[in-house]
Amino acid sequence: FTKRKLDEETLEELEDLLIQADLGVETALRVTDALASERYGKDVTGEDVTKIMATEIVKVLKPVAKPLALDLSHKPHVILVVGVNGTGKTTTIGKLAAKLSGSGLKVMLAAGDTFRAAAIEQLKIWADRTGSTFLGTKLGADAAGLAYEAFERARADKADVLIIDTAGRLQNKTELMAELEKIVRVLGRLDPDAPHTVLQTLDATTGQNALQQVEIFRNVAGVNGLIMTKLDGTARGGILVAIAAKHKLPVYFIGVGEGIDDLEPFEAEDFASAIAGIAR
Amino acid sequence: MFENLQDRLGSILNGLTGRGALSEADVSAALREVRRALLEADVALEVVRDFIERVREKAVGAAVLKSIKPGQMVVKIVHDELVEMLGSEGVGVDLIAAAPVVIMMVGLQGSGKTTTTGKIAKRLTDRDRKKVLMASLDTRRPAAQEQLRQLGVQTGIDTLPIIAGQSPTDIASRAVQAAKLGGHDVVLLDTAGRTHIDEPLMIEMAEIKSRAKPHEILLVADALTGQDAVNLARNFDERVGITGLVLTRMDGDGRGGAALSMRAVTGKPIKLIGVGEKMTELDEFHPRRIADRILGM
Ligand SMILES: Nc1nc2c(ncn2[C@@H]2O[C@H](COP(=O)(O)OP(=O)(O)OP(=O)(O)O)[C@@H](O)[C@H]2O)c(=O)[nH]1
Ligand SMILES: Nc1nc2c(ncn2[C@@H]2O[C@H](COP(=O)(O)OP(=O)(O)OP(=O)(O)O)[C@@H](O)[C@H]2O)c(=O)[nH]1
Ligand SMILES: [K+]
Ligand SMILES: [Mg+2]
Ligand SMILES: [Mg+2]
């Protein structure tokens, strides 16, 4: 819109825009309230409005936009990847392995998803693509056992980084979550600090349930970093704003496609602008 | 997290207990809460707006029954309208066509197409005594064809042999041909995941359709989907003309508002729901249950 008064009606329109980006009602209201407290009753242009809204969102996201730092004094630095089914764990591992081996690190991938059909073969292909070593087992085998073995093997091979894939699971499945807890516990036997990084993938098309996903995976598996995938579609992944406000967990990367290079650093400004509707 | 809608509406409307009819102002106040509840359940905004107007028409002037409080009255109207919009139950997969009946699965990446292909094939085999062939047209995702092959082995259902390097459209033709020769009643085509703005892949999907002439095209979508549900459902429907929806991950604790969104923008029935990762975890759709869930009841 061109210049107009920032009134209730305009605020409601803006709130709707944010809701459509999946921020959720509460978070959307928080952003528009901030906008109102700054400019209520004053003349604003569309550009002003998107700018102020983006700024408000950046305030929340900037502190969580961090690069993934590995502590290579751990040999290997163990990364465990967890999340709900189909959110992009295995693919993200492939992309991440490409980045790490590209920077000269020796990477090993372990197929801890022993449940889903061909999950092992899927990860194996990514290992081959990225020049990573690979450890897998049979379908139906104990995932914690595989994780333990992978850690020992990676140590013996002097790998710099070990990335362990896990089966997708819904956070309300107590039994499956207990299995995940066991993987973490078993790794801790070999190194009390392991797994050093626990990454959770979030699907940008997911709505308000993503908040619950982080809540529970964090409690059970000690998630200490997030990656949002599938931002190459039309979903804006706005629930990440609510997640950042609540959990303050670092967001390392975003997934923008299925290809090996489709993993980009998370940039608070770009993410906020996409939500606030500024075309880049 | 989420207060029961009835409690919320009760506190807004409690002045009215058991008397008269709902006024315009009462209804408006209540509907603001309903709007919020639906948005929190991930119903898409445009669908919420439409829904609220339909409820408003029914609620204003509705007599508050002696036996029922105004809050409950509004909840009942909301619930009934939800059920109505979600559509009737028991619309199964339609097999009334010349054999082999082709069923094509489409959807975003990771929505559950391959798993659901296996589940539907198993259901048609076990319950309907059909001879089923499954074929993966996913030549893109690593080990996607292998995934369906393994599901075939697990369930004892035929899968089309994998020929490396063949295009999805050619696999589609080969599958239909093989089903004819093999005396299969049904052939299920599992396709690669695609975002609805990926033009080459949307074109490919339409080509597969014209090649295989599916009798059913099922859009497989995640029940946890947020506001994007309307975009994806509308786009897939416009590009291939879906015949029904399958919602997966209904075993999660999501509120499932996407069901209403997708049903509303496409008008296509929700035929089945996925309630787990196992091949048997496929259920019929019951609008009443989903309505309860959306309302947190
Ligand atoms: N468009 C798009 N697709 C993606 C992205 N990341 C992953 N995918 C696709 O999403 C689908 C699921 O990805 P996976 O990596 O298999 O997901 P997962 O979490 O390992 O799945 P499970 O192991 O079955 O739980 C695949 O088709 C991927 O190619 C992304 O950033 N954008
Ligand atoms: N809990 C649960 N998981 C499901 C359900 N349906 C599918 N899944 C899981 O979701 C993940 C993705 O399923 P797939 O069938 O591979 O999905 P897809 O749509 O074929 O994925 P792409 O081919 O990569 O686009 C797997 O981990 C499945 O086990 C369901 O109803 N409930
Ligand atoms: K999904
Ligand atoms: Mg996986
Ligand atoms: Mg698939």
XYZ file of C-alpha atoms and ligand atoms in Angstrom:
644
model
C 0.000 0.000 0.000
C 0.973 3.632 -0.330
C 1.070 5.978 2.629
C -1.684 5.427 5.151
C -2.408 5.716 8.829
C -1.293 2.843 10.993
C -4.677 1.972 12.485
C -6.369 -1.131 13.865
C -7.388 -2.311 10.436
C -3.873 -2.077 9.033
C -2.464 -3.820 12.069
C -4.914 -6.644 11.617
C -3.894 -7.028 7.986
C -0.272 -7.232 9.039
C -1.045 -9.722 11.748
C -2.763 -11.870 9.121
C 0.293 -11.697 6.908
C 2.454 -12.997 9.732
C -0.032 -15.725 10.597
C 0.096 -16.879 6.978
C 3.855 -17.240 7.384
C 3.183 -19.635 10.315
C 4.358 -17.368 13.121
C 1.314 -18.334 15.142
C -1.212 -15.939 16.654
C 0.765 -15.051 19.752
C 4.046 -14.301 18.041
C 2.298 -12.411 15.254
C 0.591 -10.227 17.862
C 3.894 -9.589 19.587
C 5.373 -8.294 16.337
C 2.417 -6.083 15.441
C 2.259 -4.740 19.000
C 5.853 -3.670 18.693
C 5.011 -1.999 15.415
C 2.013 -0.250 16.966
C 3.961 1.029 19.925
C 6.373 2.664 17.514
C 4.077 4.095 14.868
C 0.432 3.903 15.955
C -1.701 6.666 14.428
C 1.149 7.907 12.290
C 1.384 7.830 8.526
C 3.391 4.906 7.251
C 4.280 3.517 3.852
C 4.218 -0.157 3.015
C 7.958 -0.062 2.961
C 8.147 1.396 6.489
C 5.869 -1.293 7.773
C 7.712 -4.247 6.285
C 10.971 -2.756 7.439
C 9.857 -2.330 11.029
C 8.301 -5.771 11.116
C 11.446 -7.330 9.688
C 13.478 -5.476 12.301
C 11.294 -6.849 15.086
C 11.712 -10.380 13.747
C 15.455 -9.927 13.310
C 15.683 -8.959 16.987
C 14.501 -12.447 17.843
C 16.424 -14.323 15.159
C 19.759 -12.561 15.157
C 20.927 -14.075 18.445
C 20.273 -17.610 17.172
C 21.909 -17.156 13.760
C 25.257 -18.739 14.426
C 27.738 -20.675 12.336
C 28.191 -24.317 13.238
C 31.429 -24.568 15.174
C 33.091 -27.934 15.620
C 35.438 -28.706 18.454
C 38.083 -30.687 16.624
C 39.965 -31.449 19.814
C 37.376 -34.199 20.009
C 38.421 -36.922 17.635
C 35.898 -37.440 16.295
C 33.491 -34.587 16.901
C 30.200 -36.477 17.003
C 27.100 -34.986 15.392
C 23.791 -36.736 16.015
C 20.936 -35.784 13.706
C 17.384 -36.152 14.970
C 13.865 -35.096 14.055
C 10.379 -36.026 12.984
C 9.850 -38.315 9.971
C 10.608 -36.897 6.575
C 11.887 -33.541 7.818
C 15.152 -33.956 5.920
C 17.662 -35.560 8.301
C 19.404 -37.880 5.856
C 19.570 -35.353 3.032
C 20.877 -32.653 5.368
C 23.583 -35.042 6.560
C 24.633 -35.535 2.946
C 24.811 -31.789 2.347
C 26.654 -31.201 5.600
C 29.149 -33.978 4.861
C 29.858 -32.301 1.516
C 30.646 -29.012 3.257
C 32.853 -30.631 5.883
C 34.808 -32.888 3.573
C 35.085 -29.956 1.176
C 36.927 -28.083 3.900
C 39.391 -30.940 4.195
C 37.930 -32.825 7.143
C 37.735 -36.586 7.300
C 34.055 -37.438 7.679
C 32.322 -40.653 8.566
C 28.571 -41.271 8.215
C 26.735 -43.842 10.302
C 23.333 -45.197 9.302
C 21.511 -45.127 12.622
C 18.114 -45.361 10.917
C 17.711 -49.092 11.074
C 13.944 -48.900 10.743
C 12.829 -47.275 7.494
C 13.135 -49.261 4.287
C 16.281 -48.305 2.338
C 17.289 -45.602 4.806
C 20.700 -47.285 5.011
C 21.116 -47.385 1.225
C 20.046 -43.734 1.026
C 22.765 -42.611 3.424
C 25.315 -44.874 1.718
C 24.743 -43.016 -1.550
C 25.359 -39.710 0.230
C 28.555 -41.111 1.743
C 29.779 -42.103 -1.721
C 28.826 -38.731 -3.159
C 30.729 -36.851 -0.492
C 33.765 -39.085 -0.149
C 32.828 -39.949 3.433
C 33.477 -43.313 5.012
C 30.345 -45.212 5.903
C 29.116 -47.592 8.533
C 25.790 -49.340 8.327
C 24.119 -52.447 9.598
C 21.049 -54.519 8.842
C 17.468 -53.297 8.918
C 16.030 -54.007 12.340
C 19.383 -53.893 14.136
C 19.827 -51.947 17.372
C 20.491 -48.299 16.523
C 22.324 -47.557 19.773
C 24.645 -50.489 19.116
C 25.402 -49.147 15.662
C 26.095 -45.687 17.081
C 28.505 -47.135 19.640
C 30.314 -49.155 17.017
C 30.518 -46.152 14.702
C 32.098 -44.044 17.425
C 34.741 -46.692 18.108
C 35.430 -47.131 14.423
C 35.648 -43.382 13.758
C 38.106 -43.084 16.632
C 40.265 -45.887 15.318
C 40.163 -44.406 11.810
C 41.024 -40.956 13.174
C 37.984 -39.380 11.544
C 37.502 -35.685 12.328
C 33.732 -35.779 12.293
C 31.236 -38.588 12.767
C 27.666 -37.842 11.706
C 25.033 -40.274 12.912
C 21.663 -40.494 11.165
C 18.625 -41.606 13.156
C 15.180 -42.863 12.240
C 12.470 -40.232 12.026
C 10.054 -40.261 14.937
C 7.111 -38.282 16.175
C 7.847 -36.607 19.490
C 4.725 -38.024 21.136
C 5.911 -41.630 20.704
C 7.385 -42.350 24.097
C 8.953 -45.642 23.151
C 10.733 -44.255 20.114
C 11.914 -41.247 22.091
C 13.330 -43.574 24.732
C 15.285 -45.290 21.978
C 16.793 -41.960 21.030
C 17.678 -41.288 24.630
C 19.480 -44.609 24.639
C 21.583 -43.650 21.616
C 22.676 -40.473 23.412
C 23.432 -42.390 26.599
C 25.484 -45.019 24.821
C 27.589 -42.411 23.024
C 28.233 -40.753 26.371
C 29.906 -43.919 27.606
C 32.739 -43.454 25.135
C 33.061 -39.722 25.747
C 31.030 -37.932 28.399
C 30.712 -34.913 26.074
C 29.370 -36.952 23.174
C 27.292 -36.400 21.147
C 28.946 -33.004 20.904
C 26.368 -31.593 18.567
C 22.759 -32.728 18.385
C 21.063 -31.247 15.341
C 17.329 -31.288 14.830
C 15.814 -30.784 11.404
C 12.556 -28.857 11.128
C 10.434 -28.884 7.993
C 9.442 -25.355 6.936
C 6.030 -26.598 5.831
C 5.212 -27.710 9.371
C 2.870 -25.483 11.302
C 2.528 -24.877 15.030
C 3.500 -28.444 15.958
C 7.168 -27.633 15.281
C 7.297 -25.825 18.623
C 6.294 -29.033 20.378
C 8.838 -30.958 18.317
C 11.710 -28.829 19.566
C 10.445 -28.852 23.123
C 10.452 -32.631 23.386
C 13.457 -33.518 21.236
C 15.463 -30.998 23.211
C 14.454 -32.580 26.496
C 15.033 -36.124 25.388
C 18.044 -35.899 23.087
C 19.681 -32.663 24.196
C 19.223 -30.894 20.876
C 21.642 -27.981 20.738
C 21.226 -26.777 17.178
C 18.522 -26.485 14.521
C 18.331 -26.658 10.750
C 15.222 -25.648 8.851
C 14.672 -27.500 5.581
C 12.449 -27.071 2.517
C 12.537 -23.297 2.402
C 12.623 -23.522 -1.398
C 8.843 -24.016 -1.468
C 6.228 -21.413 -0.599
C 6.233 -22.053 3.160
C 8.020 -19.366 5.152
C 8.743 -21.380 8.295
C 7.614 -18.602 10.616
C 7.233 -20.960 13.563
C 11.010 -20.633 13.837
C 10.444 -17.164 15.280
C 8.404 -18.590 18.133
C 10.956 -21.367 18.586
C 13.852 -18.904 18.677
C 12.042 -16.720 21.201
C 11.318 -19.653 23.456
C 14.326 -21.938 23.144
C 17.111 -19.684 21.931
C 18.783 -22.631 20.234
C 21.237 -21.779 17.471
C 19.969 -22.161 13.922
C 22.891 -23.158 11.752
C 21.589 -23.776 8.261
C 18.570 -23.742 6.005
C 17.779 -26.313 3.324
C 16.778 -24.834 -0.024
C 16.545 -27.869 -2.258
C 17.405 -31.525 -2.667
C 20.846 -31.021 -4.186
C 24.183 -31.409 -2.471
C 24.811 -27.643 -2.403
C 21.343 -26.679 -1.237
C 22.341 -25.937 2.341
C 22.886 -22.304 3.226
C 23.886 -20.535 6.412
C 20.913 -19.193 8.321
C 20.739 -15.416 7.891
C 18.368 -13.651 10.268
C 17.842 -10.672 7.961
C 16.985 -12.721 4.881
C 14.652 -14.970 6.813
C 12.880 -12.021 8.418
C 12.562 -10.179 5.124
C 10.990 -13.194 3.474
C 8.435 -13.316 6.266
C 7.731 -9.612 6.291
C 7.167 -9.836 2.564
C 10.131 -7.987 1.145
C 11.106 -9.570 -2.151
C 14.812 -10.028 -2.466
C -1.142 -24.968 26.076
C -4.565 -24.788 24.548
C -7.567 -24.043 26.713
C -10.632 -25.946 25.802
C -12.700 -23.868 23.401
C -15.804 -24.542 25.407
C -14.259 -23.033 28.550
C -13.126 -20.001 26.666
C -16.490 -19.457 25.055
C -18.213 -20.111 28.352
C -16.425 -17.266 30.018
C -17.262 -14.940 27.160
C -20.916 -15.875 26.925
C -21.794 -16.760 30.471
C -24.023 -13.709 30.879
C -26.563 -15.390 28.671
C -27.005 -18.693 30.430
C -30.027 -20.580 29.268
C -32.052 -17.631 28.007
C -33.004 -16.016 24.701
C -31.206 -16.123 21.425
C -27.596 -15.392 20.529
C -27.157 -11.755 19.574
C -24.873 -10.413 16.885
C -22.497 -9.033 19.540
C -22.357 -12.288 21.536
C -21.605 -14.204 18.398
C -18.894 -11.810 17.281
C -17.129 -12.057 20.604
C -17.315 -15.833 20.531
C -16.146 -16.027 16.950
C -12.985 -14.125 17.746
C -12.057 -16.980 20.060
C -13.064 -19.560 17.470
C -10.870 -17.840 14.912
C -7.936 -17.989 17.237
C -8.522 -21.610 18.113
C -8.623 -22.581 14.441
C -5.466 -20.656 13.643
C -3.700 -22.326 16.542
C -4.777 -25.632 15.033
C -3.101 -24.625 11.741
C -6.245 -24.095 9.713
C -5.233 -21.757 6.894
C -6.312 -18.151 7.348
C -8.446 -17.898 4.210
C -10.280 -21.047 5.210
C -10.765 -19.719 8.742
C -12.323 -16.525 7.382
C -14.737 -18.411 5.219
C -15.575 -20.781 8.027
C -16.248 -17.968 10.504
C -18.731 -16.352 8.118
C -20.606 -19.598 7.687
C -20.790 -20.088 11.425
C -21.852 -16.493 11.978
C -24.867 -16.930 9.731
C -25.931 -20.026 11.580
C -25.252 -18.725 15.067
C -26.822 -15.271 15.039
C -30.385 -15.591 16.191
C -30.021 -19.254 17.082
C -32.176 -19.916 20.118
C -30.233 -20.914 23.186
C -31.803 -24.118 24.341
C -32.773 -24.528 27.966
C -30.587 -27.559 28.307
C -27.528 -26.022 26.791
C -25.357 -23.032 27.671
C -24.589 -20.403 25.026
C -20.916 -21.381 25.006
C -21.841 -24.981 24.345
C -24.321 -23.848 21.752
C -21.635 -22.047 19.768
C -19.261 -24.977 20.126
C -21.968 -27.254 18.759
C -22.581 -25.015 15.777
C -18.829 -24.770 15.154
C -18.370 -28.497 15.486
C -21.253 -29.338 13.162
C -19.996 -26.916 10.567
C -16.486 -28.374 10.796
C -17.826 -31.864 10.241
C -19.854 -30.659 7.301
C -16.873 -28.927 5.704
C -14.580 -31.893 6.279
C -16.940 -33.970 4.177
C -18.550 -37.326 4.459
C -16.779 -40.409 5.692
C -16.143 -43.657 3.932
C -15.177 -42.314 0.524
C -12.783 -45.107 -0.329
C -10.289 -45.519 -3.102
C -12.349 -46.008 -6.240
C -11.529 -49.113 -8.224
C -14.471 -49.053 -10.589
C -12.644 -48.879 -13.898
C -11.142 -51.265 -16.410
C -8.183 -53.217 -15.052
C -5.452 -52.407 -14.449
C -6.759 -49.483 -12.405
C -3.973 -46.925 -12.126
C -3.511 -44.993 -8.882
C -0.951 -42.210 -8.858
C 0.522 -40.754 -5.676
C 1.729 -37.155 -5.624
C 2.910 -34.655 -3.034
C 5.674 -32.622 -1.496
C 9.002 -34.149 -0.500
C 8.855 -36.395 2.534
C 5.069 -36.249 2.901
C 4.750 -40.037 3.023
C 4.010 -41.074 -0.561
C 6.178 -44.183 -0.700
C 5.053 -45.465 2.686
C 1.412 -44.803 1.807
C 1.842 -46.560 -1.531
C 2.906 -49.662 0.369
C 0.038 -49.315 2.828
C -2.637 -48.897 0.173
C -1.223 -51.783 -1.829
C -1.349 -53.979 1.248
C -4.886 -52.951 2.054
C -6.097 -53.642 -1.468
C -4.349 -56.995 -1.410
C -5.513 -58.141 2.022
C -8.990 -56.671 2.240
C -10.100 -56.421 -1.360
C -8.263 -59.475 -2.685
C -6.745 -57.477 -5.513
C -3.586 -58.321 -7.356
C -1.466 -55.208 -7.049
C 1.695 -53.941 -8.721
C 3.723 -51.069 -7.273
C 6.154 -48.973 -9.283
C 8.482 -46.219 -8.148
C 8.872 -43.345 -10.586
C 11.253 -41.579 -8.238
C 14.537 -41.502 -10.099
C 15.754 -38.502 -8.123
C 15.958 -39.220 -4.425
C 18.786 -41.538 -3.413
C 17.500 -45.087 -2.901
C 13.852 -44.115 -3.439
C 13.207 -46.982 -5.848
C 15.015 -49.353 -3.522
C 12.724 -48.196 -0.674
C 9.598 -49.242 -2.554
C 11.247 -52.482 -3.656
C 11.937 -53.349 -0.021
C 8.375 -52.501 0.975
C 7.271 -54.893 -1.763
C 9.414 -57.640 -0.288
C 8.126 -56.901 3.226
C 4.479 -57.022 2.178
C 4.818 -59.696 -0.483
C 3.455 -57.371 -3.152
C 4.880 -57.197 -6.672
C 7.057 -54.266 -7.610
C 8.103 -53.285 -11.094
C 11.729 -54.326 -11.664
C 14.059 -51.325 -11.505
C 15.772 -50.370 -14.757
C 18.468 -47.788 -14.123
C 18.388 -44.691 -16.295
C 14.746 -44.908 -17.341
C 12.725 -41.685 -17.114
C 9.683 -41.393 -14.831
C 7.288 -41.178 -17.772
C 8.796 -44.269 -19.371
C 8.590 -46.141 -16.083
C 4.909 -45.171 -15.899
C 4.227 -46.678 -19.320
C 6.210 -49.785 -18.511
C 4.296 -50.219 -15.239
C 0.910 -50.081 -16.929
C 2.118 -52.484 -19.603
C 3.534 -54.872 -17.023
C 0.285 -54.786 -15.057
C -1.689 -55.694 -18.170
C 0.622 -58.589 -18.955
C 0.841 -59.681 -15.348
C -2.903 -59.723 -14.828
C -2.786 -57.126 -12.060
C -6.009 -55.463 -10.999
C -4.355 -52.319 -9.689
C -1.097 -50.529 -10.369
C 0.169 -47.955 -7.884
C 2.559 -45.290 -9.149
C 4.750 -43.714 -6.487
C 6.226 -40.457 -7.736
C 9.114 -38.292 -6.560
C 8.382 -35.537 -4.062
C 8.155 -32.067 -5.574
C 7.434 -28.538 -4.453
C 4.503 -27.055 -6.318
C 6.606 -24.168 -7.603
C 9.162 -26.432 -9.241
C 7.951 -25.952 -12.792
C 9.895 -28.729 -14.573
C 8.729 -31.261 -12.006
C 5.135 -30.063 -12.153
C 5.260 -30.480 -15.931
C 6.749 -33.940 -15.484
C 3.883 -34.851 -13.162
C 1.311 -33.833 -15.773
C 3.176 -35.903 -18.378
C 3.083 -38.942 -16.153
C -0.643 -38.433 -15.826
C -1.221 -38.241 -19.558
C 0.941 -41.312 -20.082
C -0.557 -43.533 -17.374
C -4.151 -42.217 -17.330
C -4.644 -42.774 -13.605
C -8.157 -43.368 -12.333
C -7.183 -41.942 -8.949
C -4.608 -39.255 -8.216
C -4.059 -39.038 -4.479
C -2.359 -36.063 -2.914
C -0.385 -37.321 0.071
C 0.131 -34.562 2.613
C 1.474 -34.242 6.118
C -1.200 -33.653 8.779
C 1.295 -31.383 10.547
C 1.389 -28.928 7.627
C 0.829 -25.304 8.507
C -0.545 -22.412 6.490
C 1.130 -23.665 3.307
C -1.498 -26.413 3.063
C -3.762 -24.247 0.924
C -0.996 -23.350 -1.522
C 0.177 -26.879 -2.030
C -3.270 -28.438 -2.270
C -4.524 -25.819 -4.686
C -1.456 -26.079 -6.902
C -1.350 -29.850 -7.107
C -5.067 -29.902 -7.804
C -4.805 -27.283 -10.535
C -1.906 -29.031 -12.227
C -3.132 -32.625 -12.249
C -6.653 -32.646 -10.886
C -6.356 -34.752 -7.760
C -9.187 -37.141 -6.950
C -8.591 -37.359 -3.214
C -6.369 -36.648 -0.245
C -4.397 -38.835 2.125
C -3.231 -37.247 5.365
C -0.187 -38.810 6.957
C 1.265 -38.588 10.464
C -2.163 -38.398 12.046
C -0.548 -40.385 14.846
C 1.291 -37.211 15.860
C -0.020 -34.718 18.376
C -0.637 -32.019 15.793
C -4.099 -30.487 15.713
C -4.564 -31.338 12.059
C -6.039 -28.107 10.762
C -4.421 -28.850 7.401
C -7.179 -31.383 6.806
C -9.782 -28.648 6.769
C -7.602 -26.331 4.688
C -6.925 -28.845 1.948
C -10.417 -30.206 1.851
C -11.843 -26.688 1.633
C -9.683 -25.396 -1.209
C -9.864 -28.524 -3.365
C -13.299 -29.856 -2.500
C -11.736 -33.313 -2.805
C -12.487 -36.005 -0.229
C -10.021 -37.135 2.399
C -9.899 -40.816 1.560
C -7.467 -42.254 4.041
C -5.219 -41.271 6.919
C -1.789 -42.551 7.889
C -1.468 -43.349 11.579
C 2.014 -44.807 11.844
C 5.016 -46.030 9.958
C 3.985 -49.666 9.677
C 2.327 -51.044 6.590
C -0.907 -51.746 8.466
C -1.190 -48.255 9.915
C -3.701 -46.807 7.499
C -7.201 -45.797 8.566
C -10.425 -44.535 7.167
C -11.213 -40.903 7.603
C -13.748 -39.864 10.230
C -14.659 -36.167 10.026
C -16.083 -36.108 13.547
C -12.819 -37.238 15.097
C -10.807 -34.683 13.153
C -13.258 -31.954 14.118
C -12.801 -32.871 17.806
C -9.110 -32.755 17.372
C -9.029 -29.401 15.611
C -11.095 -27.983 18.454
C -8.897 -29.636 21.069
C -11.806 -31.587 22.501
N 12.692 -29.176 -1.569
C 13.459 -29.657 -0.591
N 13.430 -30.967 -0.319
C 14.222 -31.413 0.666
C 15.057 -30.582 1.429
N 15.689 -31.343 2.352
C 15.266 -32.604 2.156
N 14.390 -32.666 1.136
C 13.665 -33.822 0.595
O 12.740 -34.252 1.586
C 12.553 -35.662 1.500
C 12.827 -36.272 2.854
O 14.200 -36.088 3.157
P 15.041 -37.122 3.998
O 16.413 -36.577 4.101
O 14.854 -38.487 3.481
O 14.277 -36.946 5.381
P 14.491 -37.761 6.718
O 14.200 -36.824 7.825
O 15.804 -38.437 6.705
O 13.316 -38.834 6.588
P 13.104 -40.154 7.477
O 14.445 -40.743 7.659
O 12.179 -40.987 6.657
O 12.481 -39.676 8.737
C 13.497 -36.136 0.407
O 12.760 -36.223 -0.804
C 14.516 -35.031 0.307
O 15.101 -34.962 -0.974
C 15.048 -29.175 1.131
O 15.717 -28.354 1.749
N 14.231 -28.778 0.115
N 4.488 -41.566 12.148
C 4.207 -41.667 10.851
N 5.205 -41.656 9.956
C 4.899 -41.776 8.651
C 3.573 -41.897 8.192
N 3.613 -41.997 6.838
C 4.919 -41.936 6.492
N 5.702 -41.810 7.579
C 7.161 -41.668 7.667
O 7.521 -40.468 7.026
C 8.799 -40.590 6.440
C 8.744 -40.211 4.974
O 7.924 -41.171 4.317
P 8.112 -41.544 2.791
O 7.048 -42.504 2.454
O 9.506 -41.902 2.503
O 7.778 -40.138 2.135
P 7.807 -39.729 0.598
O 6.719 -38.761 0.392
O 7.814 -40.937 -0.244
O 9.219 -38.997 0.532
P 10.015 -38.561 -0.797
O 9.864 -39.675 -1.769
O 11.400 -38.339 -0.342
O 9.362 -37.305 -1.266
C 9.245 -42.000 6.693
O 10.045 -41.989 7.852
C 7.955 -42.735 6.960
O 8.148 -43.857 7.800
C 2.518 -41.880 9.170
O 1.331 -41.952 8.877
N 2.899 -41.764 10.482
K 6.569 -32.789 5.954
Mg 16.301 -40.425 6.968
Mg 9.123 -41.489 -1.763
